[in-house]
mmCIF file of C-alpha atoms in Angstrom:
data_model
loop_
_atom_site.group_PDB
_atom_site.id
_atom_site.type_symbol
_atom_site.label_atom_id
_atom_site.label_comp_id
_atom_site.label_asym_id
_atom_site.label_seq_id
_atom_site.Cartn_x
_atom_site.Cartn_y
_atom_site.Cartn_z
ATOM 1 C CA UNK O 2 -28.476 27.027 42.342
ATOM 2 C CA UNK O 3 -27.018 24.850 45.453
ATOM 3 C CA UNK O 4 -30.281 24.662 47.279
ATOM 4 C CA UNK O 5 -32.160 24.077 43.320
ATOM 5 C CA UNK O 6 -30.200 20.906 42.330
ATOM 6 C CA UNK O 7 -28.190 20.190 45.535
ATOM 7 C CA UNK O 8 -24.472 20.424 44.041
ATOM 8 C CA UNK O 9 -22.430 22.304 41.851
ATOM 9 C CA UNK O 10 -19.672 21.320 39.775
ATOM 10 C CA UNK O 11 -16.844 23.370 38.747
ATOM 11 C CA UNK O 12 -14.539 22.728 36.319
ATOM 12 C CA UNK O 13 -11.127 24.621 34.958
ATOM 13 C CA UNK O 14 -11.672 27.323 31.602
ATOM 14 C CA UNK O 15 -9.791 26.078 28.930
ATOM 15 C CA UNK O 16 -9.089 27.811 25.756
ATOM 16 C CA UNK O 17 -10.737 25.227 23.212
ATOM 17 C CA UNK O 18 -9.254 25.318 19.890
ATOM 18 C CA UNK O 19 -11.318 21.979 18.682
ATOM 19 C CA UNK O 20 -14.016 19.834 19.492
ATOM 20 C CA UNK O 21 -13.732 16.261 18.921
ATOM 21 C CA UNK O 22 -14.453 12.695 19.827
ATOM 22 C CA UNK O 23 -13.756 9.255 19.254
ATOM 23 C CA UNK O 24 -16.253 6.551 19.075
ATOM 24 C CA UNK O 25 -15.826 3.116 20.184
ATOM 25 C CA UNK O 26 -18.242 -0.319 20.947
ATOM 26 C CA UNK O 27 -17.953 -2.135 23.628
ATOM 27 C CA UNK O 28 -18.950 -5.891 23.654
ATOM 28 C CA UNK O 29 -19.802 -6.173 27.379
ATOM 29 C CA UNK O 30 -17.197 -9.230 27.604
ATOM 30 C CA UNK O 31 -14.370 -6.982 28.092
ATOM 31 C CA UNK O 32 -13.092 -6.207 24.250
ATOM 32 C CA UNK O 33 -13.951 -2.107 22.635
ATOM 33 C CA UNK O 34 -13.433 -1.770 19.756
ATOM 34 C CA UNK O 35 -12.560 1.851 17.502
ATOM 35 C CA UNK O 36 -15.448 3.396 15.183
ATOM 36 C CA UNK O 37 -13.939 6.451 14.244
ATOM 37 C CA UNK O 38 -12.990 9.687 14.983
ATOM 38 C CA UNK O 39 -15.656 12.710 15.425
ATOM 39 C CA UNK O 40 -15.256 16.320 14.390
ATOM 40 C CA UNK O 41 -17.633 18.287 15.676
ATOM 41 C CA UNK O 42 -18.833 22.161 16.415
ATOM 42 C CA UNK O 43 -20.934 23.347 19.101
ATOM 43 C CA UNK O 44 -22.535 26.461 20.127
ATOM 44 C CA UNK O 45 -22.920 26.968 23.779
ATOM 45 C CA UNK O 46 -21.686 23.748 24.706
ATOM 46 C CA UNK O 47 -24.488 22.332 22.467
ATOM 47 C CA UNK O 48 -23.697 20.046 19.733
ATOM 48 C CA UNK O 49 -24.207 21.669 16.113
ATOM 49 C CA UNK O 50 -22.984 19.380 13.707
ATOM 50 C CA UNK O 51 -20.321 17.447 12.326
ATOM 51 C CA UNK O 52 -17.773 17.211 9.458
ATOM 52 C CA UNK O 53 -18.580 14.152 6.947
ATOM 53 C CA UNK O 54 -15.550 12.868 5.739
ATOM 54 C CA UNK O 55 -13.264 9.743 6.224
ATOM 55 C CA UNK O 56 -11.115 8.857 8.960
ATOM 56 C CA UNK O 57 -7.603 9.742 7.095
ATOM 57 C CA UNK O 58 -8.996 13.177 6.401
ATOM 58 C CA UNK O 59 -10.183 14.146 9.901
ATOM 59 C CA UNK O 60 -6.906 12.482 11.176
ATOM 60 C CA UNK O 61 -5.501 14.671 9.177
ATOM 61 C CA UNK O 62 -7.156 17.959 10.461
ATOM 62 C CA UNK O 63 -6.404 16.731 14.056
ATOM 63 C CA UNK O 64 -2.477 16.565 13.065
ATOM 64 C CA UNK O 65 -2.333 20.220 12.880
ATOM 65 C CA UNK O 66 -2.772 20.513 16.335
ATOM 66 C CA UNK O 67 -1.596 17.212 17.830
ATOM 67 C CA UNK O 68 0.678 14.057 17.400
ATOM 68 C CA UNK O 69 -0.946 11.048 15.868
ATOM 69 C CA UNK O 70 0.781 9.057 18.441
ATOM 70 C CA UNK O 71 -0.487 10.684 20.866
ATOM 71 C CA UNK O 72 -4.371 10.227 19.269
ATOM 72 C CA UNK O 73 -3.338 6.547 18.873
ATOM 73 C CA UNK O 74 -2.288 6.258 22.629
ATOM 74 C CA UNK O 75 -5.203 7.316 23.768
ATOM 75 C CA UNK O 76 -7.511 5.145 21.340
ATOM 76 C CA UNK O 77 -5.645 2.471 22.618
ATOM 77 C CA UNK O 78 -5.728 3.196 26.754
ATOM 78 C CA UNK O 79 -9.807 4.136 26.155
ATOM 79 C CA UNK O 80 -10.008 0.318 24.567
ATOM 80 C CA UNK O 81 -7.894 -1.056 27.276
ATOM 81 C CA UNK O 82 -9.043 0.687 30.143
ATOM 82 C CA UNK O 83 -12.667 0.903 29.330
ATOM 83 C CA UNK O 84 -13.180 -2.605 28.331
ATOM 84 C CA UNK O 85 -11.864 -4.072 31.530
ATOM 85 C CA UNK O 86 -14.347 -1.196 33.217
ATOM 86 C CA UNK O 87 -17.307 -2.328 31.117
ATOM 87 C CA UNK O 88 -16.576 -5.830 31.516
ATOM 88 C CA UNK O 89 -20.230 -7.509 32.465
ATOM 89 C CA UNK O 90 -21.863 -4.422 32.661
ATOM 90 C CA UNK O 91 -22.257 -2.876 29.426
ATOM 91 C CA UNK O 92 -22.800 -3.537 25.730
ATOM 92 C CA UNK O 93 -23.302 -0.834 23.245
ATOM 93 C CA UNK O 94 -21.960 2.128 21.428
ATOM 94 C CA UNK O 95 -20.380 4.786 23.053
ATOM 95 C CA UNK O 96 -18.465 7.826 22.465
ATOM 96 C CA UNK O 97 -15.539 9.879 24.289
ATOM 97 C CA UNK O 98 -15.596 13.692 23.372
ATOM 98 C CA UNK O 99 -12.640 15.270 23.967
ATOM 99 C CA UNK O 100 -11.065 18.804 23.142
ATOM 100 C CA UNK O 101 -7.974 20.207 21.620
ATOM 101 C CA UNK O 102 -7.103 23.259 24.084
ATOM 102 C CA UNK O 103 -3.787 26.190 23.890
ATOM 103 C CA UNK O 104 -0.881 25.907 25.611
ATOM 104 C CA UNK O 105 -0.231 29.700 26.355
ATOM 105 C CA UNK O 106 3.013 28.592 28.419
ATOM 106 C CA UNK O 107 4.040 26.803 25.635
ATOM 107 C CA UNK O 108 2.780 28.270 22.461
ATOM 108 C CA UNK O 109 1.175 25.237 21.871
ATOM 109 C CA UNK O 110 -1.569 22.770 21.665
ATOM 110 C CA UNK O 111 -2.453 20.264 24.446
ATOM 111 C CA UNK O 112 -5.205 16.983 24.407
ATOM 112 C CA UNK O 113 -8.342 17.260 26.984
ATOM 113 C CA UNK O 114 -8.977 13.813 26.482
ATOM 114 C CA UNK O 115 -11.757 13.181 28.226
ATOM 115 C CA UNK O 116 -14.547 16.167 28.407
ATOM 116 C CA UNK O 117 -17.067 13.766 29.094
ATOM 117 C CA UNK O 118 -18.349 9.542 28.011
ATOM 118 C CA UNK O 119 -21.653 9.262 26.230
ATOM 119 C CA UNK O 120 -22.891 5.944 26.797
ATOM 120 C CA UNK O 121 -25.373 6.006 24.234
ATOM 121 C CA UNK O 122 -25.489 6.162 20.280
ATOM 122 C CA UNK O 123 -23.750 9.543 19.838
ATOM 123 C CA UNK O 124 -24.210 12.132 16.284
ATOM 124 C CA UNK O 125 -20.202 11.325 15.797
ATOM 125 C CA UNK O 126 -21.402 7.443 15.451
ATOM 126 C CA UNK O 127 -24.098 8.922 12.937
ATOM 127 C CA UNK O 128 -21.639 11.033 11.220
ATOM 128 C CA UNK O 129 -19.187 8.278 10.789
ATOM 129 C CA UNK O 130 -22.153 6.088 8.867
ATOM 130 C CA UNK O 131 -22.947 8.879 6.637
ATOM 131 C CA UNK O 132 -19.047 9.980 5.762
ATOM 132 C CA UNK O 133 -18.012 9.231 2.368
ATOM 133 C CA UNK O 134 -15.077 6.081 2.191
ATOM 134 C CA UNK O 135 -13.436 8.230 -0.535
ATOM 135 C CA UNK O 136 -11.092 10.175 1.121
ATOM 136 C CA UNK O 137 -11.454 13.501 -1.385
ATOM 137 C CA UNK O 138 -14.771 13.524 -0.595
ATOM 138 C CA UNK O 139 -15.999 15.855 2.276
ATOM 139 C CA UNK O 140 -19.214 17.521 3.927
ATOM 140 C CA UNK O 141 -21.319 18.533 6.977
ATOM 141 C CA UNK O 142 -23.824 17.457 8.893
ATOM 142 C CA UNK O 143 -25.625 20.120 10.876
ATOM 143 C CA UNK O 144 -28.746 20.647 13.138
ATOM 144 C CA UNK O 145 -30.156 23.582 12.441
ATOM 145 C CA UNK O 146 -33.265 24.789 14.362
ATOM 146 C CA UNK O 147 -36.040 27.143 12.630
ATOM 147 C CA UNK O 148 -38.794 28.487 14.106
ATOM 148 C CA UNK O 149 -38.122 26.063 17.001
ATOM 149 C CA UNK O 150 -37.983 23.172 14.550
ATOM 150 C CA UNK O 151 -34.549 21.251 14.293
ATOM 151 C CA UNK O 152 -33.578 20.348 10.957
ATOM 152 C CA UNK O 153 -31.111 17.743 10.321
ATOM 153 C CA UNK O 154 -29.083 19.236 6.941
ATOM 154 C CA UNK O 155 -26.298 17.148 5.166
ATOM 155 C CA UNK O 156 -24.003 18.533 2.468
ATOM 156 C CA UNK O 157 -21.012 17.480 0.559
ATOM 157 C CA UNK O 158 -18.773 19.819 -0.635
#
């Protein structure tokens, strides 16, 4: 693999409990702002679709695991940090997945906060478009792939 592609990365095994991500826009003049919070699946580390729904109601599934002060510190450094960093360089949407992983030490639940930056239009910006405002209102977006043909399937529940 080494002498194929010329590196290799390796990175610590966490235990993932949930996939997630938030996306943001940046402005290319130094200001990000929030789009909304991304709850996704995956399947071998490849994305497989997403839960429709509004932002109080996926907040709301990530509080089970996490403190919402701790989701809103992290909006806010990603805004911060990331706007100063993008400053003159770039202008579009972007999103930061992220993971919720267990604490075994502690019984717990800890934030991976940053997995990795897409700096493109992500399926979390898609999903947020498609979710429902009403927040008793819920579905899923998935890609499914048949007969080597992906199909892009959206239900509400």
């Amino acid at each position: 693999m080494l002498k194929a592609q010329g590196s290799v990365i390796v990175e610590p095994y966490y235990k993932k409990v949930k996939d997630f991500g938030m996306e943001f826009y940046s402005d290319g003049d130094g200001n990000v702002e929030y789009c909304g919070l991304s709850l996704f699946d995956t399947d071998n580390w490849m994305y497989t679709g997403s839960i429709l729904a509004s932002e109080s109601y996926k907040t709301n599934i990530l509080a089970d695991y996490i403190s919402l002060d701790l989701i809103d510190t992290v909006k806010g450094a990603i805004c911060s940090y990331l706007g100063s960093v993008y400053s003159g360089r770039y202008r579009g949407v972007f999103g930061v997945d992220m993971m919720v992983v267990e604490d075994e030490v502690k019984h717990g639940f800890l934030l991976h906060p940053c997995v990795e930056i897409n700096l493109r239009r992500t399926m979390g910006h898609a999903a947020i478009m498609m979710s429902p405002s009403d927040k008793n209102q819920h579905g899923l977006m998935r890609i499914e792939n048949i007969n080597n043909y992906y199909l892009l399937k959206v239900n509400f529940l």
